[in-house]
Amino acid sequence: MDPSILATNKGLWAVKWSFIGLMITAILQIFIVFISGSVALLADTIHNFGDASTAIPLAIAFSLARRKPSKRFSYGYGRVEDLAGIIIVFLILFSAAVAGYESVNRFLNPQPVEHLQAVVIAAIIGCVGNEVVAQFRMKVGKEIGSAALIADGYHARIDGFTSLAVLVGAIGIWLGYPIIDPLIGMLITISILKIVVDSSKLVFTRLLDGVEPEVIDNVKNITESVEGVCEVTDLRVRWIGHRLHAEINASVSPSLSVEEGHEIANAIREKLLENFSYLSGTTIHVDPLTASGECCHYGSDNSEIPHGKQKQVSSACSQ
């Protein structure tokens, strides 16, 4: 089976079970919110429901990614996953707004918090449940190269910390400081806003075809390590969802035949696939050393510019 399809199926599997885990956690917490009246726990529960809801756009994105490319979408539907990442960011922002409103309202209109033992139990449930989901999402996200799933995993981990903050608030109330409860709710709101900023950087970088610099370096080093490759003159790499696409210009000896150049291109592709499990598309352009690089593909005038340089590279490669 195509590795990209296996990765997509694994992403759907992770989304399904993380959604179930977070919904169970949130439902257990919402019951305690009603009987206790803790605004800090309410903020945490709202955030957990919001975190669980992020599974919906992710599931849609992974489902569309299973479709084969069409004439209109010749690169496939992987970009939908990046759009899902944007939806996730806005859902997190919405949960911050709701939690912030409830915290400020409770700060201005204090109400007693009851059943502190139940609040403590709910906080512990939230912390454990979110950390389990966070580990699960990040592990699968890193395995398949999904930025959206990794961001969602970090989101769940911060949720676990906010549940610990609820625990601190409950202890503060027990010690006779009820003001701590809405203050903890405000701190949770601030932590959610930080997640919005961090997740936005990751998601929008992918959406704008940004890629980690070390990925570029690794692709270049692996390509140049293939026998017969003298130099990588041009290299472009981008993410489309959780799949990596690379476009490579590799220069070889001009004395090689077309068939030999084709074999080198296949060797490059095979070696890249061995080292990048999330690589699903490669475009490898084999150039002679005397005219390597994109600058030599625009006409005869430009091809003379790097000619002297290529002679030096040619002699170095032959050595």
PDB file of C-alpha atoms in Angstrom:
ATOM      1  CA  MET A   1       0.000   0.000   0.000  1.00  0.00           C
ATOM      2  CA  ASP A   2       1.118   3.587  -0.692  1.00  0.00           C
ATOM      3  CA  PRO A   3       2.937   4.858   2.461  1.00  0.00           C
ATOM      4  CA  SER A   4       1.019   8.146   2.279  1.00  0.00           C
ATOM      5  CA  ILE A   5      -2.287   6.245   2.488  1.00  0.00           C
ATOM      6  CA  LEU A   6      -1.029   4.287   5.490  1.00  0.00           C
ATOM      7  CA  ALA A   7      -0.025   7.579   7.154  1.00  0.00           C
ATOM      8  CA  THR A   8      -3.454   9.077   6.443  1.00  0.00           C
ATOM      9  CA  ASN A   9      -5.222   6.053   7.914  1.00  0.00           C
ATOM     10  CA  LYS A  10      -3.019   6.252  10.992  1.00  0.00           C
ATOM     11  CA  GLY A  11      -3.921   9.935  11.346  1.00  0.00           C
ATOM     12  CA  LEU A  12      -7.632   9.116  11.224  1.00  0.00           C
ATOM     13  CA  TRP A  13      -7.125   6.408  13.825  1.00  0.00           C
ATOM     14  CA  ALA A  14      -5.327   8.851  16.143  1.00  0.00           C
ATOM     15  CA  VAL A  15      -8.002  11.526  15.689  1.00  0.00           C
ATOM     16  CA  LYS A  16     -10.818   9.087  16.473  1.00  0.00           C
ATOM     17  CA  TRP A  17      -9.372   7.748  19.722  1.00  0.00           C
ATOM     18  CA  SER A  18      -8.104  11.113  20.972  1.00  0.00           C
ATOM     19  CA  PHE A  19     -11.598  12.539  20.372  1.00  0.00           C
ATOM     20  CA  ILE A  20     -13.155   9.742  22.433  1.00  0.00           C
ATOM     21  CA  GLY A  21     -10.622  10.240  25.238  1.00  0.00           C
ATOM     22  CA  LEU A  22     -11.157  13.985  25.494  1.00  0.00           C
ATOM     23  CA  MET A  23     -14.954  13.740  25.292  1.00  0.00           C
ATOM     24  CA  ILE A  24     -14.996  11.272  28.201  1.00  0.00           C
ATOM     25  CA  THR A  25     -12.739  13.629  30.180  1.00  0.00           C
ATOM     26  CA  ALA A  26     -14.873  16.694  29.431  1.00  0.00           C
ATOM     27  CA  ILE A  27     -18.186  14.946  30.206  1.00  0.00           C
ATOM     28  CA  LEU A  28     -16.884  13.786  33.587  1.00  0.00           C
ATOM     29  CA  GLN A  29     -15.757  17.343  34.336  1.00  0.00           C
ATOM     30  CA  ILE A  30     -18.953  19.112  33.224  1.00  0.00           C
ATOM     31  CA  PHE A  31     -20.997  17.141  35.759  1.00  0.00           C
ATOM     32  CA  ILE A  32     -18.732  18.354  38.578  1.00  0.00           C
ATOM     33  CA  VAL A  33     -18.904  21.950  37.240  1.00  0.00           C
ATOM     34  CA  PHE A  34     -22.692  21.946  37.704  1.00  0.00           C
ATOM     35  CA  ILE A  35     -22.561  20.719  41.279  1.00  0.00           C
ATOM     36  CA  SER A  36     -19.533  22.796  42.377  1.00  0.00           C
ATOM     37  CA  GLY A  37     -19.831  26.115  40.529  1.00  0.00           C
ATOM     38  CA  SER A  38     -16.050  26.395  39.998  1.00  0.00           C
ATOM     39  CA  VAL A  39     -15.309  28.869  37.200  1.00  0.00           C
ATOM     40  CA  ALA A  40     -11.728  27.628  36.895  1.00  0.00           C
ATOM     41  CA  LEU A  41     -13.008  24.105  36.308  1.00  0.00           C
ATOM     42  CA  LEU A  42     -15.608  25.497  33.883  1.00  0.00           C
ATOM     43  CA  ALA A  43     -12.851  27.224  31.878  1.00  0.00           C
ATOM     44  CA  ASP A  44     -10.858  23.998  31.818  1.00  0.00           C
ATOM     45  CA  THR A  45     -13.920  21.978  30.757  1.00  0.00           C
ATOM     46  CA  ILE A  46     -14.769  24.437  27.967  1.00  0.00           C
ATOM     47  CA  HIS A  47     -11.215  24.123  26.749  1.00  0.00           C
ATOM     48  CA  ASN A  48     -11.445  20.327  26.792  1.00  0.00           C
ATOM     49  CA  PHE A  49     -14.642  20.379  24.740  1.00  0.00           C
ATOM     50  CA  GLY A  50     -12.955  22.796  22.336  1.00  0.00           C
ATOM     51  CA  ASP A  51      -9.922  20.528  22.126  1.00  0.00           C
ATOM     52  CA  ALA A  52     -12.127  17.522  21.398  1.00  0.00           C
ATOM     53  CA  SER A  53     -13.957  19.452  18.661  1.00  0.00           C
ATOM     54  CA  THR A  54     -10.683  20.050  16.814  1.00  0.00           C
ATOM     55  CA  ALA A  55     -10.825  16.360  15.875  1.00  0.00           C
ATOM     56  CA  ILE A  56     -13.704  17.132  13.498  1.00  0.00           C
ATOM     57  CA  PRO A  57     -11.804  19.285  10.938  1.00  0.00           C
ATOM     58  CA  LEU A  58      -8.809  16.965  11.264  1.00  0.00           C
ATOM     59  CA  ALA A  59     -10.963  13.932  10.503  1.00  0.00           C
ATOM     60  CA  ILE A  60     -12.423  15.688   7.450  1.00  0.00           C
ATOM     61  CA  ALA A  61      -8.923  16.634   6.266  1.00  0.00           C
ATOM     62  CA  PHE A  62      -7.527  13.113   6.658  1.00  0.00           C
ATOM     63  CA  SER A  63     -10.594  11.663   4.906  1.00  0.00           C
ATOM     64  CA  LEU A  64     -10.140  13.984   1.915  1.00  0.00           C
ATOM     65  CA  ALA A  65      -6.415  13.198   1.824  1.00  0.00           C
ATOM     66  CA  ARG A  66      -7.296   9.586   1.024  1.00  0.00           C
ATOM     67  CA  ARG A  67      -8.749  10.636  -2.314  1.00  0.00           C
ATOM     68  CA  LYS A  68      -6.641  10.214  -5.419  1.00  0.00           C
ATOM     69  CA  PRO A  69      -5.410  13.343  -7.267  1.00  0.00           C
ATOM     70  CA  SER A  70      -7.733  14.610  -9.982  1.00  0.00           C
ATOM     71  CA  LYS A  71      -7.275  16.819 -13.054  1.00  0.00           C
ATOM     72  CA  ARG A  72      -8.350  19.853 -11.050  1.00  0.00           C
ATOM     73  CA  PHE A  73      -6.346  18.927  -7.923  1.00  0.00           C
ATOM     74  CA  SER A  74      -3.302  17.264  -9.440  1.00  0.00           C
ATOM     75  CA  TYR A  75      -1.334  17.471  -6.153  1.00  0.00           C
ATOM     76  CA  GLY A  76      -4.137  15.760  -4.232  1.00  0.00           C
ATOM     77  CA  TYR A  77      -6.130  17.127  -1.294  1.00  0.00           C
ATOM     78  CA  GLY A  78      -3.409  17.244   1.354  1.00  0.00           C
ATOM     79  CA  ARG A  79      -3.639  21.045   1.637  1.00  0.00           C
ATOM     80  CA  VAL A  80      -7.034  20.606   3.338  1.00  0.00           C
ATOM     81  CA  GLU A  81      -5.090  19.453   6.397  1.00  0.00           C
ATOM     82  CA  ASP A  82      -3.379  22.849   6.557  1.00  0.00           C
ATOM     83  CA  LEU A  83      -6.771  24.543   6.331  1.00  0.00           C
ATOM     84  CA  ALA A  84      -7.934  22.308   9.178  1.00  0.00           C
ATOM     85  CA  GLY A  85      -4.987  23.621  11.175  1.00  0.00           C
ATOM     86  CA  ILE A  86      -6.324  27.174  10.721  1.00  0.00           C
ATOM     87  CA  ILE A  87      -9.773  26.071  11.907  1.00  0.00           C
ATOM     88  CA  ILE A  88      -8.142  24.486  14.958  1.00  0.00           C
ATOM     89  CA  VAL A  89      -6.372  27.759  15.770  1.00  0.00           C
ATOM     90  CA  PHE A  90      -9.668  29.688  15.620  1.00  0.00           C
ATOM     91  CA  LEU A  91     -11.422  27.061  17.762  1.00  0.00           C
ATOM     92  CA  ILE A  92      -8.694  27.432  20.380  1.00  0.00           C
ATOM     93  CA  LEU A  93      -9.086  31.226  20.198  1.00  0.00           C
ATOM     94  CA  PHE A  94     -12.857  30.902  20.675  1.00  0.00           C
ATOM     95  CA  SER A  95     -12.363  28.725  23.753  1.00  0.00           C
ATOM     96  CA  ALA A  96     -10.017  31.400  25.149  1.00  0.00           C
ATOM     97  CA  ALA A  97     -12.693  34.074  24.652  1.00  0.00           C
ATOM     98  CA  VAL A  98     -15.380  31.994  26.423  1.00  0.00           C
ATOM     99  CA  ALA A  99     -13.099  31.039  29.315  1.00  0.00           C
ATOM    100  CA  GLY A 100     -11.947  34.655  29.687  1.00  0.00           C
ATOM    101  CA  TYR A 101     -15.510  35.990  29.743  1.00  0.00           C
ATOM    102  CA  GLU A 102     -16.619  33.493  32.392  1.00  0.00           C
ATOM    103  CA  SER A 103     -13.558  34.230  34.550  1.00  0.00           C
ATOM    104  CA  VAL A 104     -14.014  38.015  34.457  1.00  0.00           C
ATOM    105  CA  ASN A 105     -17.738  37.664  35.114  1.00  0.00           C
ATOM    106  CA  ARG A 106     -17.104  35.444  38.147  1.00  0.00           C
ATOM    107  CA  PHE A 107     -14.402  37.855  39.358  1.00  0.00           C
ATOM    108  CA  LEU A 108     -16.890  40.751  39.270  1.00  0.00           C
ATOM    109  CA  ASN A 109     -19.778  38.633  40.604  1.00  0.00           C
ATOM    110  CA  PRO A 110     -18.303  36.145  43.107  1.00  0.00           C
ATOM    111  CA  GLN A 111     -20.188  32.943  43.869  1.00  0.00           C
ATOM    112  CA  PRO A 112     -19.375  30.221  46.379  1.00  0.00           C
ATOM    113  CA  VAL A 113     -17.620  27.094  45.170  1.00  0.00           C
ATOM    114  CA  GLU A 114     -18.863  23.847  46.698  1.00  0.00           C
ATOM    115  CA  HIS A 115     -17.823  20.196  46.675  1.00  0.00           C
ATOM    116  CA  LEU A 116     -14.108  20.972  46.601  1.00  0.00           C
ATOM    117  CA  GLN A 117     -13.221  17.285  46.759  1.00  0.00           C
ATOM    118  CA  ALA A 118     -15.133  16.712  43.524  1.00  0.00           C
ATOM    119  CA  VAL A 119     -13.311  19.668  41.920  1.00  0.00           C
ATOM    120  CA  VAL A 120      -9.972  18.139  42.922  1.00  0.00           C
ATOM    121  CA  ILE A 121     -10.976  14.783  41.406  1.00  0.00           C
ATOM    122  CA  ALA A 122     -12.127  16.498  38.178  1.00  0.00           C
ATOM    123  CA  ALA A 123      -8.840  18.406  37.954  1.00  0.00           C
ATOM    124  CA  ILE A 124      -6.842  15.196  38.308  1.00  0.00           C
ATOM    125  CA  ILE A 125      -9.026  13.480  35.677  1.00  0.00           C
ATOM    126  CA  GLY A 126      -8.459  16.420  33.321  1.00  0.00           C
ATOM    127  CA  CYS A 127      -4.696  16.394  33.843  1.00  0.00           C
ATOM    128  CA  VAL A 128      -4.280  12.644  33.283  1.00  0.00           C
ATOM    129  CA  GLY A 129      -6.748  12.472  30.378  1.00  0.00           C
ATOM    130  CA  ASN A 130      -5.153  15.379  28.503  1.00  0.00           C
ATOM    131  CA  GLU A 131      -1.602  14.138  28.983  1.00  0.00           C
ATOM    132  CA  VAL A 132      -2.504  10.686  27.624  1.00  0.00           C
ATOM    133  CA  VAL A 133      -4.160  12.266  24.573  1.00  0.00           C
ATOM    134  CA  ALA A 134      -1.223  14.690  24.124  1.00  0.00           C
ATOM    135  CA  GLN A 135       1.348  11.876  24.096  1.00  0.00           C
ATOM    136  CA  PHE A 136      -0.793   9.908  21.654  1.00  0.00           C
ATOM    137  CA  ARG A 137      -1.373  12.801  19.220  1.00  0.00           C
ATOM    138  CA  MET A 138       2.244  13.994  19.208  1.00  0.00           C
ATOM    139  CA  LYS A 139       3.626  10.479  18.750  1.00  0.00           C
ATOM    140  CA  VAL A 140       1.416   9.759  15.736  1.00  0.00           C
ATOM    141  CA  GLY A 141       1.827  13.327  14.404  1.00  0.00           C
ATOM    142  CA  LYS A 142       5.618  13.007  14.384  1.00  0.00           C
ATOM    143  CA  GLU A 143       5.445   9.553  12.803  1.00  0.00           C
ATOM    144  CA  ILE A 144       3.366  10.769   9.857  1.00  0.00           C
ATOM    145  CA  GLY A 145       4.733  14.355   9.707  1.00  0.00           C
ATOM    146  CA  SER A 146       1.409  16.096  10.483  1.00  0.00           C
ATOM    147  CA  ALA A 147       1.879  19.650  11.801  1.00  0.00           C
ATOM    148  CA  ALA A 148      -1.827  19.978  12.616  1.00  0.00           C
ATOM    149  CA  LEU A 149      -1.840  16.782  14.693  1.00  0.00           C
ATOM    150  CA  ILE A 150       1.370  17.747  16.506  1.00  0.00           C
ATOM    151  CA  ALA A 151      -0.045  21.209  17.299  1.00  0.00           C
ATOM    152  CA  ASP A 152      -3.199  19.574  18.602  1.00  0.00           C
ATOM    153  CA  GLY A 153      -1.057  17.336  20.807  1.00  0.00           C
ATOM    154  CA  TYR A 154       0.723  20.303  22.387  1.00  0.00           C
ATOM    155  CA  HIS A 155      -2.684  21.879  22.838  1.00  0.00           C
ATOM    156  CA  ALA A 156      -3.843  18.855  24.841  1.00  0.00           C
ATOM    157  CA  ARG A 157      -0.665  18.931  26.954  1.00  0.00           C
ATOM    158  CA  ILE A 158      -1.269  22.556  27.949  1.00  0.00           C
ATOM    159  CA  ASP A 159      -4.830  21.513  28.838  1.00  0.00           C
ATOM    160  CA  GLY A 160      -3.308  19.098  31.328  1.00  0.00           C
ATOM    161  CA  PHE A 161      -1.364  21.933  32.930  1.00  0.00           C
ATOM    162  CA  THR A 162      -4.501  24.060  33.161  1.00  0.00           C
ATOM    163  CA  SER A 163      -6.199  21.189  34.976  1.00  0.00           C
ATOM    164  CA  LEU A 164      -3.371  21.330  37.513  1.00  0.00           C
ATOM    165  CA  ALA A 165      -4.087  25.060  37.831  1.00  0.00           C
ATOM    166  CA  VAL A 166      -7.696  24.195  38.704  1.00  0.00           C
ATOM    167  CA  LEU A 167      -6.343  21.928  41.418  1.00  0.00           C
ATOM    168  CA  VAL A 168      -4.323  24.844  42.817  1.00  0.00           C
ATOM    169  CA  GLY A 169      -7.462  27.005  42.748  1.00  0.00           C
ATOM    170  CA  ALA A 170      -9.426  24.403  44.707  1.00  0.00           C
ATOM    171  CA  ILE A 171      -6.675  24.259  47.328  1.00  0.00           C
ATOM    172  CA  GLY A 172      -6.744  28.072  47.545  1.00  0.00           C
ATOM    173  CA  ILE A 173     -10.502  28.054  48.186  1.00  0.00           C
ATOM    174  CA  TRP A 174     -10.061  25.369  50.843  1.00  0.00           C
ATOM    175  CA  LEU A 175      -7.473  27.626  52.545  1.00  0.00           C
ATOM    176  CA  GLY A 176      -9.961  30.516  52.563  1.00  0.00           C
ATOM    177  CA  TYR A 177      -9.049  32.457  49.415  1.00  0.00           C
ATOM    178  CA  PRO A 178     -12.020  32.094  47.014  1.00  0.00           C
ATOM    179  CA  ILE A 179     -10.649  34.864  44.747  1.00  0.00           C
ATOM    180  CA  ILE A 180      -8.074  32.345  43.524  1.00  0.00           C
ATOM    181  CA  ASP A 181     -10.745  30.477  41.530  1.00  0.00           C
ATOM    182  CA  PRO A 182     -11.500  33.263  38.963  1.00  0.00           C
ATOM    183  CA  LEU A 183      -7.827  34.271  38.952  1.00  0.00           C
ATOM    184  CA  ILE A 184      -6.889  30.734  37.920  1.00  0.00           C
ATOM    185  CA  GLY A 185      -9.554  30.958  35.198  1.00  0.00           C
ATOM    186  CA  MET A 186      -7.851  34.118  33.873  1.00  0.00           C
ATOM    187  CA  LEU A 187      -4.439  32.415  33.920  1.00  0.00           C
ATOM    188  CA  ILE A 188      -5.902  29.529  31.936  1.00  0.00           C
ATOM    189  CA  THR A 189      -7.219  32.051  29.388  1.00  0.00           C
ATOM    190  CA  ILE A 190      -3.733  33.555  29.027  1.00  0.00           C
ATOM    191  CA  SER A 191      -2.201  30.093  28.551  1.00  0.00           C
ATOM    192  CA  ILE A 192      -4.768  29.327  25.829  1.00  0.00           C
ATOM    193  CA  LEU A 193      -3.829  32.563  24.026  1.00  0.00           C
ATOM    194  CA  LYS A 194      -0.176  31.500  24.095  1.00  0.00           C
ATOM    195  CA  ILE A 195      -1.180  28.226  22.435  1.00  0.00           C
ATOM    196  CA  VAL A 196      -2.957  30.254  19.737  1.00  0.00           C
ATOM    197  CA  VAL A 197       0.257  32.152  18.977  1.00  0.00           C
ATOM    198  CA  ASP A 198       2.489  29.049  18.934  1.00  0.00           C
ATOM    199  CA  SER A 199       0.070  26.973  16.866  1.00  0.00           C
ATOM    200  CA  SER A 200      -0.447  29.828  14.392  1.00  0.00           C
ATOM    201  CA  LYS A 201       3.288  29.988  13.683  1.00  0.00           C
ATOM    202  CA  LEU A 202       3.452  26.271  12.898  1.00  0.00           C
ATOM    203  CA  VAL A 203       0.265  26.085  10.844  1.00  0.00           C
ATOM    204  CA  PHE A 204       0.785  29.263   8.787  1.00  0.00           C
ATOM    205  CA  THR A 205       4.422  28.321   8.080  1.00  0.00           C
ATOM    206  CA  ARG A 206       3.193  25.087   6.492  1.00  0.00           C
ATOM    207  CA  LEU A 207       0.395  26.921   4.654  1.00  0.00           C
ATOM    208  CA  LEU A 208       2.956  29.311   3.107  1.00  0.00           C
ATOM    209  CA  ASP A 209       5.113  26.376   1.944  1.00  0.00           C
ATOM    210  CA  GLY A 210       7.575  26.896   4.772  1.00  0.00           C
ATOM    211  CA  VAL A 211       9.745  23.956   5.765  1.00  0.00           C
ATOM    212  CA  GLU A 212      12.218  23.263   8.560  1.00  0.00           C
ATOM    213  CA  PRO A 213      15.773  24.243   7.445  1.00  0.00           C
ATOM    214  CA  GLU A 214      17.182  20.927   8.666  1.00  0.00           C
ATOM    215  CA  VAL A 215      14.868  19.094   6.254  1.00  0.00           C
ATOM    216  CA  ILE A 216      16.421  21.010   3.342  1.00  0.00           C
ATOM    217  CA  ASP A 217      19.922  20.172   4.587  1.00  0.00           C
ATOM    218  CA  ASN A 218      19.077  16.483   5.002  1.00  0.00           C
ATOM    219  CA  VAL A 219      17.559  16.186   1.524  1.00  0.00           C
ATOM    220  CA  LYS A 220      20.596  17.910   0.008  1.00  0.00           C
ATOM    221  CA  ASN A 221      23.121  15.729   1.863  1.00  0.00           C
ATOM    222  CA  ILE A 222      21.298  12.492   1.017  1.00  0.00           C
ATOM    223  CA  THR A 223      21.032  13.433  -2.663  1.00  0.00           C
ATOM    224  CA  GLU A 224      24.708  14.346  -2.934  1.00  0.00           C
ATOM    225  CA  SER A 225      25.682  11.063  -1.261  1.00  0.00           C
ATOM    226  CA  VAL A 226      24.224   9.076  -4.186  1.00  0.00           C
ATOM    227  CA  GLU A 227      26.910   7.717  -6.502  1.00  0.00           C
ATOM    228  CA  GLY A 228      27.079   9.711  -9.723  1.00  0.00           C
ATOM    229  CA  VAL A 229      25.685  12.971  -8.265  1.00  0.00           C
ATOM    230  CA  CYS A 230      28.243  15.758  -8.395  1.00  0.00           C
ATOM    231  CA  GLU A 231      26.199  18.609  -6.968  1.00  0.00           C
ATOM    232  CA  VAL A 232      22.691  19.705  -6.015  1.00  0.00           C
ATOM    233  CA  THR A 233      22.261  23.067  -7.695  1.00  0.00           C
ATOM    234  CA  ASP A 234      18.591  23.772  -6.901  1.00  0.00           C
ATOM    235  CA  LEU A 235      16.365  22.359  -4.177  1.00  0.00           C
ATOM    236  CA  ARG A 236      12.787  23.161  -3.167  1.00  0.00           C
ATOM    237  CA  VAL A 237      10.859  21.299  -0.490  1.00  0.00           C
ATOM    238  CA  ARG A 238       7.357  21.919   0.820  1.00  0.00           C
ATOM    239  CA  TRP A 239       4.719  20.276   2.959  1.00  0.00           C
ATOM    240  CA  ILE A 240       1.288  19.487   1.562  1.00  0.00           C
ATOM    241  CA  GLY A 241      -0.617  18.362   4.621  1.00  0.00           C
ATOM    242  CA  HIS A 242       1.460  15.648   6.301  1.00  0.00           C
ATOM    243  CA  ARG A 243       3.263  14.739   3.065  1.00  0.00           C
ATOM    244  CA  LEU A 244       6.565  16.177   1.906  1.00  0.00           C
ATOM    245  CA  HIS A 245       7.251  17.076  -1.743  1.00  0.00           C
ATOM    246  CA  ALA A 246      10.757  17.755  -3.063  1.00  0.00           C
ATOM    247  CA  GLU A 247      11.979  19.244  -6.345  1.00  0.00           C
ATOM    248  CA  ILE A 248      15.675  18.616  -6.988  1.00  0.00           C
ATOM    249  CA  ASN A 249      18.146  19.649  -9.677  1.00  0.00           C
ATOM    250  CA  ALA A 250      21.086  17.222  -9.547  1.00  0.00           C
ATOM    251  CA  SER A 251      24.099  17.664 -11.790  1.00  0.00           C
ATOM    252  CA  VAL A 252      25.928  14.650 -13.198  1.00  0.00           C
ATOM    253  CA  SER A 253      28.776  14.053 -15.621  1.00  0.00           C
ATOM    254  CA  PRO A 254      27.828  15.168 -19.177  1.00  0.00           C
ATOM    255  CA  SER A 255      29.323  11.961 -20.534  1.00  0.00           C
ATOM    256  CA  LEU A 256      26.545   9.825 -19.064  1.00  0.00           C
ATOM    257  CA  SER A 257      23.733   8.485 -21.234  1.00  0.00           C
ATOM    258  CA  VAL A 258      20.072   9.353 -20.711  1.00  0.00           C
ATOM    259  CA  GLU A 259      19.490   5.870 -19.279  1.00  0.00           C
ATOM    260  CA  GLU A 260      22.348   6.275 -16.794  1.00  0.00           C
ATOM    261  CA  GLY A 261      20.993   9.671 -15.718  1.00  0.00           C
ATOM    262  CA  HIS A 262      17.566   8.109 -15.234  1.00  0.00           C
ATOM    263  CA  GLU A 263      19.067   5.367 -13.038  1.00  0.00           C
ATOM    264  CA  ILE A 264      20.758   8.021 -10.877  1.00  0.00           C
ATOM    265  CA  ALA A 265      17.426   9.834 -10.470  1.00  0.00           C
ATOM    266  CA  ASN A 266      15.781   6.576  -9.347  1.00  0.00           C
ATOM    267  CA  ALA A 267      18.619   5.953  -6.896  1.00  0.00           C
ATOM    268  CA  ILE A 268      18.101   9.441  -5.427  1.00  0.00           C
ATOM    269  CA  ARG A 269      14.367   8.836  -5.046  1.00  0.00           C
ATOM    270  CA  GLU A 270      14.858   5.442  -3.380  1.00  0.00           C
ATOM    271  CA  LYS A 271      17.427   6.777  -0.919  1.00  0.00           C
ATOM    272  CA  LEU A 272      15.206   9.726   0.021  1.00  0.00           C
ATOM    273  CA  LEU A 273      12.251   7.405   0.617  1.00  0.00           C
ATOM    274  CA  GLU A 274      14.432   5.254   2.866  1.00  0.00           C
ATOM    275  CA  ASN A 275      15.239   8.264   5.053  1.00  0.00           C
ATOM    276  CA  PHE A 276      11.934  10.197   4.928  1.00  0.00           C
ATOM    277  CA  SER A 277       8.886   8.076   5.701  1.00  0.00           C
ATOM    278  CA  TYR A 278       6.609  11.098   5.086  1.00  0.00           C
ATOM    279  CA  LEU A 279       8.073  11.879   1.654  1.00  0.00           C
ATOM    280  CA  SER A 280       5.477  11.075  -1.012  1.00  0.00           C
ATOM    281  CA  GLY A 281       6.486  13.123  -4.047  1.00  0.00           C
ATOM    282  CA  THR A 282       9.819  13.900  -5.731  1.00  0.00           C
ATOM    283  CA  THR A 283      10.614  15.690  -8.972  1.00  0.00           C
ATOM    284  CA  ILE A 284      14.245  15.054  -9.884  1.00  0.00           C
ATOM    285  CA  HIS A 285      15.789  16.970 -12.773  1.00  0.00           C
ATOM    286  CA  VAL A 286      19.141  15.549 -13.905  1.00  0.00           C
ATOM    287  CA  ASP A 287      21.422  18.185 -15.465  1.00  0.00           C
ATOM    288  CA  PRO A 288      24.840  17.892 -17.107  1.00  0.00           C
ATOM    289  CA  LEU A 289      27.553  19.703 -15.156  1.00  0.00           C
ATOM    290  CA  THR A 290      28.110  22.066 -18.076  1.00  0.00           C
ATOM    291  CA  ALA A 291      24.553  23.403 -17.744  1.00  0.00           C
ATOM    292  CA  SER A 292      23.254  22.663 -14.243  1.00  0.00           C
ATOM    293  CA  GLY A 293      20.669  24.661 -12.347  1.00  0.00           C
ATOM    294  CA  GLU A 294      17.467  26.497 -13.205  1.00  0.00           C
ATOM    295  CA  CYS A 295      19.468  29.447 -14.560  1.00  0.00           C
ATOM    296  CA  CYS A 296      20.445  27.242 -17.501  1.00  0.00           C
ATOM    297  CA  HIS A 297      16.847  26.389 -18.419  1.00  0.00           C
ATOM    298  CA  TYR A 298      15.715  29.815 -19.556  1.00  0.00           C
ATOM    299  CA  GLY A 299      17.639  30.165 -22.792  1.00  0.00           C
ATOM    300  CA  SER A 300      21.079  30.111 -24.338  1.00  0.00           C
ATOM    301  CA  ASP A 301      22.052  33.576 -23.056  1.00  0.00           C
ATOM    302  CA  ASN A 302      21.768  32.572 -19.415  1.00  0.00           C
ATOM    303  CA  SER A 303      23.478  29.218 -19.914  1.00  0.00           C
ATOM    304  CA  GLU A 304      26.820  30.937 -20.530  1.00  0.00           C
ATOM    305  CA  ILE A 305      26.844  32.611 -17.097  1.00  0.00           C
ATOM    306  CA  PRO A 306      27.773  29.602 -14.954  1.00  0.00           C
ATOM    307  CA  HIS A 307      29.853  27.884 -17.655  1.00  0.00           C
ATOM    308  CA  GLY A 308      33.247  28.623 -16.082  1.00  0.00           C
ATOM    309  CA  LYS A 309      32.015  27.570 -12.691  1.00  0.00           C
ATOM    310  CA  GLN A 310      30.677  24.301 -14.049  1.00  0.00           C
ATOM    311  CA  LYS A 311      34.040  23.441 -15.624  1.00  0.00           C
ATOM    312  CA  GLN A 312      35.635  23.758 -12.183  1.00  0.00           C
ATOM    313  CA  VAL A 313      32.918  21.622 -10.583  1.00  0.00           C
ATOM    314  CA  SER A 314      33.244  19.081 -13.408  1.00  0.00           C
ATOM    315  CA  SER A 315      36.956  18.595 -12.799  1.00  0.00           C
ATOM    316  CA  ALA A 316      36.350  18.365  -9.052  1.00  0.00           C
ATOM    317  CA  CYS A 317      33.625  15.753  -9.539  1.00  0.00           C
ATOM    318  CA  SER A 318      35.774  13.650 -11.886  1.00  0.00           C
ATOM    319  CA  GLN A 319      38.492  13.540  -9.259  1.00  0.00           C
TER     320      GLN A 319
END
